[in-house]
Amino acid sequence: MADSDAQETRQPAKDSPFSIKNLLNIEDKPTKPKSFLGSSKGVFEGSFFSRLGDLSFPRFELPAQRIGLSGQYLERASTWWYPYTLGAHLRTGGSEKANLREASPAPDRRSPDLQKSDQDVKEESADDDVALDESDAEEPKKEILDQEDDWRRKTDTELDSEKKPCRKKKTRTVFSRSQVFQLESTFDIKRYLSSSERAGLAASLHLTETQVKIWFQNRRNKWKRQLAAELEAANLSHAAAQRIVRVPILYHENGAPETSGGPAANSPGSQSLLAFPHHIDSISSELHQTEAMTGSNEYKLNQGPEDSISAVKFSPSTAQFLLVSSWDCTVRLYDVGGNTMRMKYQHTAPVLDCAFYDPTHSWSGGLDAQLKTHDLNTDQDTIVGTHDAPIRCVEYCPEVNVMVTGSWDRSVRLWDPRTPCNAGTFTQPEKVYTLSVAGDRLIVGTAGRRVLVWDLRNMGYVQQRRESSLKYQTRCIRAFPNKQGYVLSSIEGRVAVEYLDPSQEVQKKKYAFKCHRLKEDGIEHVYPVNAISFHSVHNTFATGGSDGFVNIWDPFNKKRLCQFHRYPTSIASLAFNNDGTMLAIAASYMHEKGDINHPEDAIFIRQVTDAETKPKST
């Protein structure tokens, strides 16, 4: 009886698909494993095999070597070779055995197949497909492989769920307006905070140090992206002065945009974008009259600068003297009435801007970062101070009696002309490109299309922070003589008229318009607007662009009054004299197309009339 029981116990093991002969593919194909497991479940209960899953077996590191059998190859099965795996499928599921199994270290010893990546499993299965002949792919074998793959996929899924715990969803910090304002103000002054500064700022704003740290990290990333975009725009403006807009055409003859979904429709100033009645390519009767008078009312100054002209400024008290700064490292004083150069003085680098303090003293600065004052009577100059980077702008404010300089070192500095000495340094958010004085207020245009309004009598804080209503880089800002607003131009052939009063009713009056564009064969060429100058009597203004044209505009009636003839090259700077009877025009190549042959840089003095500059009555 014992022998028969032993024979019955051994018989299923002989017929099972786990025998060595079956693995070597020399026996008849096994029966389906489902029927085998179902029939042998009762036999294995309470026997030695039922406790195989509870035992700790050594781990076999078997290479996947192939055994040659009569022209066909078969890899050794890896998953089903381990005895504890068989025991895992034959366990009875008792509670005591389950607890013992959880406590034992055996489940932590996973088979090599469980440690393989998905790519290794795919490569192994691909090798099996290549090695097997058609006779090896019969239905019983497929079912065993399918069952093995299903078990393997299920095990991998369970392991992945154990390895990847559920991540807790982060909550976003919502900052109040006052917190954002304080953070922005601090960021404008300092990009990186020390641990003590960060702790103090967090305590004052009722935030954690981590929140302040993350805010500054995100703000610095945004700032770097803006710098990259600004640099790209600057490179484009220096590489080519004209932008050819092929599709769609931004501006039609009737003044309507071709498509409402184009770039012009998305610009901030598109809602109030105006089409002036006179187009650049359509010459009015006034323009014919202006061109007819060119020979008699305009002349060229002798002994002009030897390099590009950066600025022209008339004396505030007389129409006789004109100050000119240039890239030839000189500042020149001209007597426009006699068409002679009275004097010049040198810098150690190109000069970017200049200004009169009074009829006998001039101030200038440039790439050498030095601010100089020059006595025009004694021909003596003095270095007043320096910036940390090139000085881009020099202006005088008579209401406060202070000289103002703006630099690429992201600062505006005030200078007392009586001493002379530095009266204060005030950090700006970006490089200073342009600035203008409106009474006791200072309007600063920086990189990143930012506009800041300061009170020169109280420079402790920024009075207004604005963003340019134009989409592209700011080129020039000039304040109205009536001190109510300013005009801003960009490299994209647009001009914006803005007002300083922040009230909603006044802000409704602001607008923008296109100018300095030429159309040829249905293609619009767009040029930067480099210069703006206001007529001190009529409050009209002139603009000069890289297209070589000078236009005069009526900002109140929103009309162009006239357009002068085309000059040999780009218009770099403009200046009306104190009574508005003369206009200095600097026609100077600004290297928009690189280092190429270009017309000679020259300064033209034009006598203007009320017909050209006075607003027309409606």
Coordinates of C-alpha atoms in Angstrom, one line a residue:
M1 CA 0.0 0.0 0.0
A2 CA 2.9 2.3 0.8
D3 CA 4.5 1.4 -2.4
S4 CA 1.4 2.2 -4.4
D5 CA 1.1 5.6 -2.7
A6 CA 4.6 6.4 -3.4
Q7 CA 4.1 5.3 -7.0
E8 CA 1.0 7.5 -7.3
T9 CA 3.0 10.4 -5.8
R10 CA 5.9 10.0 -8.2
Q11 CA 3.8 9.5 -11.3
P12 CA 2.6 13.1 -11.6
A13 CA 6.2 14.3 -11.2
K14 CA 7.2 12.1 -14.1
D15 CA 4.4 13.3 -16.3
S16 CA 4.8 17.0 -15.3
P17 CA 6.2 19.5 -17.7
F18 CA 9.0 20.1 -15.3
S19 CA 10.9 17.0 -15.9
I20 CA 14.4 17.2 -17.4
K21 CA 13.4 15.1 -20.4
N22 CA 10.6 17.4 -21.3
L23 CA 12.9 20.5 -21.0
L24 CA 15.2 18.8 -23.5
N25 CA 12.3 18.3 -25.8
I26 CA 12.8 14.5 -26.3
E27 CA 9.6 13.3 -24.7
D28 CA 6.0 13.6 -25.8
K29 CA 4.5 17.0 -25.2
P30 CA 3.0 17.5 -21.7
T31 CA -0.6 17.9 -20.9
K32 CA -2.1 21.3 -20.2
P33 CA -0.8 22.7 -16.9
K34 CA -4.2 23.8 -15.7
S35 CA -5.6 20.2 -15.7
F36 CA -2.4 19.0 -14.0
L37 CA -2.6 21.5 -11.2
G38 CA -6.2 20.8 -10.7
S39 CA -5.8 17.0 -10.5
S40 CA -2.7 17.0 -8.3
K41 CA -3.8 19.6 -5.8
G42 CA -5.2 17.1 -3.5
V43 CA -2.3 14.8 -3.9
F44 CA 0.3 17.5 -2.9
E45 CA -1.6 18.7 0.1
G46 CA 0.2 17.7 3.3
S47 CA 3.1 16.2 1.4
F48 CA 6.6 17.4 1.1
F49 CA 6.0 19.4 -2.1
S50 CA 3.3 21.5 -0.3
R51 CA 6.1 23.0 1.9
L52 CA 8.5 23.8 -0.9
G53 CA 7.3 27.4 -1.0
D54 CA 8.1 27.9 2.7
L55 CA 11.7 26.8 2.4
S56 CA 14.7 29.0 1.6
F57 CA 16.5 27.8 -1.4
P58 CA 19.8 28.9 -2.7
R59 CA 19.8 31.3 -5.7
F60 CA 21.1 29.7 -8.9
E61 CA 23.0 32.1 -11.3
L62 CA 22.5 30.1 -14.5
P63 CA 23.7 31.5 -17.8
A64 CA 21.3 31.3 -20.7
Q65 CA 23.4 28.7 -22.6
R66 CA 22.0 26.8 -25.4
I67 CA 22.0 23.0 -25.9
G68 CA 22.4 21.7 -29.4
L69 CA 19.8 19.1 -30.4
S70 CA 19.7 17.8 -33.9
G71 CA 19.8 21.1 -35.8
Q72 CA 17.6 23.0 -33.3
Y73 CA 18.4 25.1 -30.2
L74 CA 16.5 25.6 -27.0
E75 CA 17.4 27.9 -24.1
R76 CA 17.1 26.6 -20.6
A77 CA 13.9 27.8 -19.0
S78 CA 14.8 30.2 -16.3
T79 CA 11.7 31.1 -14.3
W80 CA 10.3 27.6 -13.9
W81 CA 13.7 26.1 -13.0
Y82 CA 13.6 27.3 -9.4
P83 CA 11.9 24.9 -6.9
Y84 CA 10.6 27.7 -4.7
T85 CA 8.6 29.1 -7.6
L86 CA 6.9 25.7 -8.1
G87 CA 6.1 25.8 -4.4
A88 CA 4.6 29.2 -4.6
H89 CA 2.1 28.0 -7.2
L90 CA 1.3 24.9 -5.1
R91 CA 0.8 26.5 -1.7
T92 CA -2.5 25.7 0.1
G93 CA -3.1 29.3 1.3
G94 CA -3.3 28.5 5.0
S95 CA -3.1 31.5 7.3
E96 CA -0.2 30.1 9.4
K97 CA 1.8 29.3 6.3
A98 CA 1.1 32.8 4.8
N99 CA 2.4 34.5 8.0
L100 CA 5.4 32.3 8.0
R101 CA 6.1 33.1 4.4
E102 CA 5.9 36.8 5.0
A103 CA 8.4 36.6 7.8
S104 CA 10.8 34.4 5.9
P105 CA 13.6 36.0 3.8
A106 CA 12.9 33.7 0.8
P107 CA 10.5 36.1 -1.1
D108 CA 13.3 38.8 -1.1
R109 CA 15.4 36.5 -3.1
R110 CA 13.9 37.1 -6.5
S111 CA 14.8 35.1 -9.5
P112 CA 17.2 36.6 -12.1
D113 CA 14.2 37.1 -14.4
L114 CA 12.5 39.4 -12.0
Q115 CA 15.6 41.6 -11.8
K116 CA 15.9 41.9 -15.6
S117 CA 14.7 44.9 -17.3
D118 CA 11.8 44.9 -19.8
Q119 CA 14.3 45.2 -22.6
D120 CA 16.1 42.0 -21.5
V121 CA 12.8 40.1 -21.3
K122 CA 11.9 41.3 -24.9
E123 CA 15.4 40.2 -26.2
E124 CA 15.1 36.8 -24.5
S125 CA 11.6 36.2 -25.9
A126 CA 12.9 37.3 -29.3
D127 CA 15.7 34.8 -29.1
D128 CA 13.2 32.1 -28.3
D129 CA 11.2 32.8 -31.4
V130 CA 14.3 32.5 -33.6
A131 CA 15.6 29.3 -31.9
L132 CA 12.4 27.4 -32.0
D133 CA 11.3 25.4 -35.1
E134 CA 7.7 25.2 -36.2
S135 CA 7.3 21.8 -34.5
D136 CA 8.2 23.4 -31.2
A137 CA 5.4 26.0 -31.3
E138 CA 2.5 23.6 -30.7
E139 CA -0.6 24.5 -28.6
P140 CA 0.5 22.9 -25.2
K141 CA 3.8 24.7 -25.3
K142 CA 2.2 28.0 -26.2
E143 CA -0.1 27.7 -23.3
I144 CA 2.7 27.1 -20.9
L145 CA 4.7 30.1 -22.3
D146 CA 1.6 32.3 -22.1
Q147 CA 1.0 31.3 -18.5
E148 CA 4.6 32.1 -17.7
D149 CA 4.4 35.5 -19.4
D150 CA 1.2 36.3 -17.7
W151 CA 2.7 35.4 -14.3
R152 CA 5.8 37.4 -15.1
R153 CA 3.9 40.5 -16.2
K154 CA 1.7 40.3 -13.1
T155 CA 4.8 40.0 -10.9
D156 CA 6.5 43.0 -12.6
T157 CA 3.4 45.0 -12.1
E158 CA 3.2 44.2 -8.4
L159 CA 6.9 45.0 -8.0
D160 CA 6.5 48.3 -9.7
S161 CA 3.6 49.2 -7.5
E162 CA 5.8 48.4 -4.5
K163 CA 8.8 50.4 -5.8
K164 CA 6.8 53.5 -6.7
P165 CA 5.0 54.9 -3.7
C166 CA 2.1 57.3 -4.2
R167 CA 3.6 60.9 -4.4
K168 CA 1.9 63.5 -2.4
K169 CA 0.5 66.3 -4.6
K170 CA 2.2 69.6 -4.0
T171 CA 0.2 72.7 -3.2
R172 CA 0.9 75.9 -5.1
T173 CA 1.7 79.1 -3.1
V174 CA -0.6 82.0 -3.9
F175 CA 1.1 85.4 -3.3
S176 CA -0.8 88.5 -2.6
R177 CA -0.3 91.7 -4.6
S178 CA 1.6 93.4 -1.8
Q179 CA 3.9 90.3 -1.5
V180 CA 4.5 90.3 -5.2
F181 CA 5.3 94.0 -5.3
Q182 CA 7.8 93.7 -2.4
L183 CA 9.4 90.6 -4.0
E184 CA 9.7 92.4 -7.4
S185 CA 11.1 95.5 -5.7
T186 CA 13.7 93.4 -3.9
F187 CA 14.5 91.5 -7.1
D188 CA 15.1 94.7 -9.0
I189 CA 17.7 95.7 -6.5
K190 CA 19.3 92.3 -5.9
R191 CA 19.1 89.1 -8.0
Y192 CA 20.5 86.7 -5.3
L193 CA 19.8 86.9 -1.6
S194 CA 21.9 85.6 1.2
S195 CA 20.4 83.3 3.8
S196 CA 20.0 86.1 6.3
E197 CA 18.4 88.4 3.7
R198 CA 16.1 85.7 2.6
A199 CA 15.1 85.0 6.2
G200 CA 14.4 88.7 6.9
L201 CA 12.3 89.1 3.7
A202 CA 10.3 85.9 4.4
A203 CA 9.5 87.1 8.0
S204 CA 8.4 90.5 6.7
L205 CA 6.1 89.0 4.1
H206 CA 4.8 86.1 6.4
L207 CA 6.3 83.5 4.1
T208 CA 8.7 80.6 4.6
E209 CA 12.3 80.9 3.4
T210 CA 11.6 78.0 1.0
Q211 CA 8.8 79.9 -0.6
V212 CA 11.0 83.0 -1.0
K213 CA 13.8 80.9 -2.4
I214 CA 11.6 79.2 -5.0
W215 CA 10.1 82.5 -6.0
F216 CA 13.5 84.0 -6.6
Q217 CA 14.6 80.9 -8.6
N218 CA 11.6 81.2 -10.9
R219 CA 12.0 84.9 -11.2
R220 CA 15.6 84.5 -12.2
N221 CA 14.7 82.0 -14.8
K222 CA 12.2 84.4 -16.3
W223 CA 14.7 87.2 -16.2
K224 CA 17.3 85.1 -18.1
R225 CA 14.7 84.2 -20.7
Q226 CA 14.0 87.9 -21.2
L227 CA 17.7 88.7 -21.5
A228 CA 18.0 86.0 -24.2
A229 CA 15.1 87.4 -26.1
E230 CA 16.4 90.9 -25.8
L231 CA 19.8 89.8 -27.0
E232 CA 18.3 88.0 -30.0
A233 CA 16.3 91.1 -30.8
A234 CA 19.4 93.3 -30.6
N235 CA 21.3 91.0 -32.8
L236 CA 18.5 91.1 -35.4
S237 CA 18.4 94.9 -35.3
H238 CA 22.2 95.1 -35.8
A239 CA 22.2 92.4 -38.5
A240 CA 19.6 93.9 -40.7
A241 CA 17.8 97.2 -40.5
Q242 CA 14.9 96.1 -42.5
R243 CA 12.5 93.2 -41.7
I244 CA 10.8 91.9 -44.8
V245 CA 7.3 90.8 -43.9
R246 CA 6.2 88.4 -46.6
V247 CA 3.1 86.6 -45.2
P248 CA 0.9 88.2 -44.1
I249 CA 1.3 91.8 -45.2
L250 CA 0.9 93.8 -42.0
Y251 CA -0.5 96.9 -43.5
H252 CA -2.8 97.5 -46.5
E253 CA -3.2 100.7 -48.5
N254 CA -6.6 101.2 -46.8
G255 CA -5.0 101.0 -43.4
A256 CA -6.6 97.7 -42.3
P257 CA -4.6 94.6 -41.3
E258 CA -4.8 91.6 -43.6
T259 CA -5.7 89.1 -40.9
S260 CA -6.9 89.5 -37.4
G261 CA -4.9 86.6 -36.2
G262 CA -1.5 87.9 -37.3
P263 CA 1.2 89.3 -35.1
A264 CA -0.1 92.8 -35.4
A265 CA -3.5 91.8 -33.9
N266 CA -1.8 90.4 -30.9
S267 CA 0.4 93.4 -30.1
P268 CA -0.5 95.4 -27.1
G269 CA -1.1 98.6 -29.1
S270 CA -3.2 96.9 -31.8
Q271 CA -6.5 98.0 -30.3
S272 CA -5.6 101.7 -30.6
L273 CA -3.4 101.3 -33.7
L274 CA -4.1 104.2 -36.0
A275 CA -3.6 104.6 -39.8
F276 CA -2.4 108.1 -40.5
P277 CA -3.9 109.6 -43.6
H278 CA -0.6 110.1 -45.4
H279 CA 1.3 106.9 -46.2
I280 CA 5.0 106.8 -46.7
D281 CA 4.7 105.8 -50.4
S282 CA 2.0 108.4 -51.1
I283 CA 3.3 111.9 -51.5
S284 CA 0.9 114.7 -50.6
S285 CA 0.9 118.2 -51.9
E286 CA 2.7 119.5 -48.8
L287 CA 5.4 116.9 -49.4
H288 CA 5.9 118.2 -53.0
Q289 CA 6.3 121.7 -51.6
T290 CA 8.7 120.6 -49.0
E291 CA 10.9 118.8 -51.5
A292 CA 10.8 121.8 -53.8
M293 CA 12.3 124.0 -51.0
T294 CA 15.1 121.5 -50.2
G295 CA 17.9 123.4 -51.9
S296 CA 17.1 126.7 -50.2
N297 CA 16.2 125.8 -46.6
E298 CA 18.7 123.0 -45.8
Y299 CA 22.4 122.7 -45.8
K300 CA 25.1 120.3 -44.7
L301 CA 27.6 121.1 -41.9
N302 CA 31.3 121.3 -42.7
Q303 CA 33.9 119.3 -40.9
G304 CA 31.5 116.5 -39.9
P305 CA 32.5 113.6 -37.6
E306 CA 34.7 110.9 -39.1
D307 CA 32.5 108.0 -37.8
S308 CA 28.9 107.3 -36.9
I309 CA 27.0 110.1 -35.1
S310 CA 25.4 109.1 -31.8
A311 CA 23.7 112.4 -30.7
V312 CA 23.0 116.0 -31.7
K313 CA 21.8 118.6 -29.1
F314 CA 21.1 122.3 -29.5
S315 CA 22.0 124.8 -26.8
P316 CA 19.0 125.5 -24.6
S317 CA 19.5 129.2 -24.6
T318 CA 20.5 130.0 -28.2
A319 CA 19.9 128.6 -31.6
Q320 CA 23.5 129.2 -32.7
F321 CA 25.4 126.3 -31.1
L322 CA 25.0 122.5 -31.7
L323 CA 26.8 119.8 -29.7
V324 CA 27.5 116.5 -31.5
S325 CA 28.9 113.3 -30.1
S326 CA 30.3 110.6 -32.3
W327 CA 31.9 107.1 -32.5
D328 CA 35.2 108.8 -33.5
C329 CA 35.7 109.4 -29.7
T330 CA 35.1 113.2 -30.1
V331 CA 32.5 115.8 -29.0
R332 CA 32.2 118.7 -31.4
L333 CA 30.7 122.2 -31.0
Y334 CA 29.3 123.8 -34.2
D335 CA 28.3 127.3 -35.0
V336 CA 25.4 126.5 -37.2
G337 CA 24.9 130.1 -38.3
G338 CA 28.4 130.3 -39.7
N339 CA 28.6 126.6 -40.6
T340 CA 31.9 126.2 -38.7
M341 CA 33.2 123.9 -36.0
R342 CA 34.2 125.9 -33.0
M343 CA 36.0 123.2 -31.0
K344 CA 36.2 119.5 -30.2
Y345 CA 37.4 117.4 -27.3
Q346 CA 38.4 113.8 -26.9
H347 CA 37.3 110.7 -25.0
T348 CA 39.2 107.5 -24.8
A349 CA 36.4 105.5 -26.4
P350 CA 33.3 106.2 -28.6
V351 CA 30.9 108.8 -27.2
L352 CA 27.3 107.7 -27.0
D353 CA 25.6 110.9 -25.7
C354 CA 26.1 114.5 -24.7
A355 CA 24.1 117.4 -23.3
F356 CA 24.4 121.1 -22.4
Y357 CA 24.4 122.1 -18.8
D358 CA 24.5 125.8 -19.6
P359 CA 25.7 127.8 -22.7
T360 CA 29.4 127.4 -21.6
H361 CA 29.5 123.8 -20.2
S362 CA 28.8 120.4 -21.9
W363 CA 28.6 116.9 -20.4
S364 CA 29.3 113.7 -22.2
G365 CA 29.8 109.9 -21.7
G366 CA 30.4 106.8 -23.7
L367 CA 32.0 103.4 -23.9
D368 CA 34.9 104.4 -21.6
A369 CA 32.2 104.7 -18.8
Q370 CA 33.6 108.1 -17.9
L371 CA 31.4 111.2 -17.4
K372 CA 33.2 114.3 -18.5
T373 CA 32.3 118.0 -18.2
H374 CA 33.9 120.5 -20.6
D375 CA 34.3 124.2 -20.3
L376 CA 33.6 125.6 -23.8
N377 CA 35.3 128.9 -23.0
T378 CA 38.6 127.6 -21.6
D379 CA 38.6 124.3 -23.6
Q380 CA 39.3 122.4 -20.3
D381 CA 37.6 119.1 -19.4
T382 CA 37.1 117.4 -16.1
I383 CA 36.2 113.7 -15.3
V384 CA 33.3 114.0 -12.9
G385 CA 32.8 110.3 -12.2
T386 CA 32.4 106.9 -13.8
H387 CA 29.8 104.1 -14.2
D388 CA 30.6 100.4 -14.0
A389 CA 29.6 100.0 -17.7
P390 CA 29.3 102.3 -20.8
I391 CA 27.2 105.4 -20.3
R392 CA 24.3 105.4 -22.8
C393 CA 22.3 108.6 -21.9
V394 CA 23.1 112.0 -20.6
E395 CA 20.4 114.6 -19.8
Y396 CA 20.0 117.8 -17.8
C397 CA 17.0 118.6 -15.6
P398 CA 16.8 122.4 -15.1
E399 CA 13.9 122.1 -12.5
V400 CA 16.0 120.2 -10.1
N401 CA 19.4 121.4 -11.4
V402 CA 20.9 118.0 -11.7
M403 CA 22.6 116.0 -14.5
V404 CA 21.2 112.5 -15.1
T405 CA 23.1 109.6 -16.7
G406 CA 21.9 106.2 -17.6
S407 CA 24.2 103.2 -18.1
W408 CA 24.4 99.6 -19.3
D409 CA 25.4 98.8 -15.7
R410 CA 21.6 98.9 -14.9
S411 CA 21.8 102.2 -13.0
V412 CA 20.8 105.8 -13.2
R413 CA 23.0 108.3 -11.4
L414 CA 22.4 111.9 -10.5
W415 CA 25.2 114.5 -10.5
D416 CA 25.4 117.9 -8.9
P417 CA 26.9 120.2 -11.7
R418 CA 28.0 122.8 -9.2
T419 CA 30.5 120.7 -7.3
P420 CA 30.6 118.5 -9.5
C421 CA 30.0 115.2 -7.8
N422 CA 27.8 112.1 -7.6
A423 CA 24.5 112.9 -5.9
G424 CA 23.0 109.3 -5.9
T425 CA 22.9 106.0 -7.7
F426 CA 19.6 104.2 -8.3
T427 CA 19.4 100.6 -9.6
Q428 CA 17.2 99.9 -12.6
P429 CA 15.8 96.4 -13.5
E430 CA 17.8 96.2 -16.8
K431 CA 20.2 98.0 -19.0
V432 CA 19.3 101.6 -19.6
Y433 CA 18.6 102.3 -23.3
T434 CA 17.1 105.7 -23.3
L435 CA 15.7 108.3 -20.8
S436 CA 14.0 111.7 -20.9
V437 CA 13.2 114.4 -18.4
A438 CA 9.6 115.8 -18.0
G439 CA 9.8 118.6 -15.5
D440 CA 10.8 117.0 -12.2
R441 CA 10.0 113.5 -13.4
L442 CA 12.4 111.1 -15.1
I443 CA 11.2 108.5 -17.7
V444 CA 13.6 105.6 -18.1
G445 CA 13.4 103.0 -20.9
T446 CA 15.4 99.8 -20.3
A447 CA 15.9 96.4 -21.8
G448 CA 13.0 94.0 -21.5
R449 CA 10.6 96.7 -22.8
R450 CA 10.3 98.2 -19.3
V451 CA 9.5 101.9 -18.6
L452 CA 10.0 103.4 -15.2
V453 CA 8.8 106.9 -14.0
W454 CA 10.9 108.4 -11.2
D455 CA 10.3 111.6 -9.2
L456 CA 13.7 113.4 -9.2
R457 CA 12.8 115.2 -5.9
N458 CA 12.2 111.8 -4.2
M459 CA 14.2 109.0 -5.7
G460 CA 13.5 106.7 -2.8
Y461 CA 11.0 104.6 -4.8
V462 CA 9.8 104.2 -8.4
Q463 CA 6.7 106.3 -9.0
Q464 CA 5.4 104.1 -11.9
R465 CA 6.4 100.8 -13.4
R466 CA 5.2 100.1 -16.9
E467 CA 5.7 97.8 -19.8
S468 CA 6.1 99.2 -23.3
S469 CA 2.9 99.0 -25.3
L470 CA 5.1 98.0 -28.3
K471 CA 6.1 94.4 -28.9
Y472 CA 9.7 94.9 -29.7
Q473 CA 12.9 96.6 -28.3
T474 CA 12.6 100.2 -27.2
R475 CA 14.8 102.5 -29.2
C476 CA 14.0 106.1 -28.0
I477 CA 11.8 108.0 -25.5
R478 CA 11.1 111.7 -25.5
A479 CA 8.8 113.6 -23.1
F480 CA 6.2 116.1 -24.2
P481 CA 7.2 119.8 -23.6
N482 CA 3.9 120.2 -21.7
K483 CA 5.1 117.4 -19.4
Q484 CA 1.9 115.4 -19.7
G485 CA 3.3 112.3 -21.4
Y486 CA 5.9 110.9 -23.6
V487 CA 6.5 109.3 -27.0
L488 CA 8.2 105.9 -27.4
S489 CA 9.6 104.2 -30.5
S490 CA 10.7 100.7 -31.2
I491 CA 12.8 98.8 -33.7
E492 CA 9.7 97.5 -35.4
G493 CA 8.6 100.7 -37.1
R494 CA 6.0 101.7 -34.5
V495 CA 5.5 104.7 -32.2
A496 CA 3.4 104.9 -29.1
V497 CA 2.0 108.0 -27.5
E498 CA 1.7 107.6 -23.7
Y499 CA 0.4 109.8 -20.8
L500 CA 1.9 110.0 -17.3
D501 CA -1.4 110.4 -15.5
P502 CA -2.3 106.9 -14.3
S503 CA -6.1 107.6 -14.1
Q504 CA -8.3 105.4 -16.3
E505 CA -9.8 108.3 -18.2
V506 CA -6.4 109.7 -19.3
Q507 CA -5.0 106.3 -20.1
K508 CA -7.8 105.8 -22.7
K509 CA -6.2 108.5 -24.8
K510 CA -3.0 106.6 -25.4
Y511 CA -2.4 105.0 -28.8
A512 CA 0.2 103.6 -31.2
F513 CA 0.7 103.7 -34.9
K514 CA 3.0 102.3 -37.7
C515 CA 5.5 104.4 -39.5
H516 CA 8.8 104.2 -41.4
R517 CA 7.8 101.4 -43.6
L518 CA 8.2 100.9 -47.3
K519 CA 6.2 98.6 -49.6
E520 CA 7.8 97.1 -52.7
D521 CA 6.0 94.6 -54.8
G522 CA 3.5 93.8 -52.1
I523 CA 6.2 93.2 -49.5
E524 CA 6.5 95.6 -46.5
H525 CA 9.9 96.6 -45.3
V526 CA 10.0 97.6 -41.6
Y527 CA 12.7 99.9 -40.3
P528 CA 13.6 100.9 -36.7
V529 CA 12.6 104.4 -35.5
N530 CA 15.9 105.7 -34.0
A531 CA 15.2 109.3 -33.1
I532 CA 12.4 111.5 -31.7
S533 CA 12.5 115.3 -31.1
F534 CA 9.7 117.6 -30.0
H535 CA 8.9 121.1 -31.3
S536 CA 9.0 123.3 -28.2
V537 CA 6.3 125.6 -29.3
H538 CA 3.7 123.5 -31.1
N539 CA 4.2 120.2 -29.2
T540 CA 4.4 118.3 -32.4
F541 CA 7.3 115.9 -32.9
A542 CA 9.6 114.6 -35.6
T543 CA 10.7 111.0 -36.0
G544 CA 13.7 109.6 -37.9
G545 CA 14.1 106.0 -39.1
S546 CA 16.6 103.7 -40.7
D547 CA 14.6 104.1 -44.0
G548 CA 16.3 107.6 -44.3
F549 CA 13.1 109.6 -43.9
V550 CA 12.0 112.3 -41.4
N551 CA 8.3 112.6 -40.6
I552 CA 6.6 115.3 -38.5
W553 CA 3.5 114.3 -36.6
D554 CA 0.6 116.0 -34.9
P555 CA -0.1 113.8 -31.8
F556 CA -3.3 115.5 -30.8
N557 CA -5.1 115.3 -34.2
K558 CA -3.3 112.0 -35.0
K559 CA -2.1 113.1 -38.3
R560 CA 1.2 113.3 -40.2
L561 CA 2.0 116.9 -41.1
C562 CA 4.8 116.3 -43.6
Q563 CA 7.6 114.1 -44.7
F564 CA 11.0 115.4 -45.8
H565 CA 13.0 114.0 -48.7
R566 CA 14.9 110.8 -48.3
Y567 CA 18.4 111.2 -46.8
P568 CA 21.5 109.2 -48.0
T569 CA 21.4 106.8 -45.0
S570 CA 19.7 106.1 -41.7
I571 CA 18.6 108.9 -39.4
A572 CA 20.5 108.5 -36.1
S573 CA 19.5 111.6 -34.2
L574 CA 17.2 114.6 -34.4
A575 CA 17.1 117.9 -32.5
F576 CA 14.9 121.0 -32.7
N577 CA 16.5 124.3 -31.5
N578 CA 15.0 126.3 -28.6
D579 CA 12.5 128.3 -30.7
G580 CA 11.7 125.5 -33.2
T581 CA 12.9 127.3 -36.3
M582 CA 15.7 124.8 -37.1
L583 CA 16.0 121.0 -37.1
A584 CA 19.3 119.2 -36.9
I585 CA 19.3 115.9 -38.8
A586 CA 22.1 113.4 -38.3
A587 CA 22.2 111.1 -41.3
S588 CA 24.6 108.3 -40.2
Y589 CA 24.9 104.7 -41.0
M590 CA 24.1 102.6 -37.8
H591 CA 25.6 99.4 -39.1
E592 CA 22.2 97.7 -39.5
K593 CA 23.7 95.6 -42.3
G594 CA 27.1 95.1 -40.9
D595 CA 30.4 96.5 -42.1
I596 CA 29.7 97.5 -45.6
N597 CA 30.4 100.5 -47.8
H598 CA 27.9 103.3 -46.9
P599 CA 27.3 107.0 -47.6
E600 CA 29.3 109.5 -45.7
D601 CA 28.0 110.4 -42.2
A602 CA 26.6 114.0 -42.3
I603 CA 24.7 116.6 -40.3
F604 CA 22.0 118.6 -42.1
I605 CA 20.5 121.8 -40.7
R606 CA 17.0 122.4 -41.9
Q607 CA 15.0 125.6 -41.5
V608 CA 11.4 124.5 -40.7
T609 CA 8.2 126.6 -41.0
D610 CA 4.9 126.6 -39.3
A611 CA 3.4 124.9 -42.3
E612 CA 5.5 121.9 -41.5
T613 CA 5.3 121.8 -37.8
K614 CA 2.1 123.5 -36.7
P615 CA -1.0 121.4 -36.1
K616 CA -3.8 121.8 -38.7
S617 CA -7.1 123.1 -37.4
T618 CA -9.9 120.6 -37.9

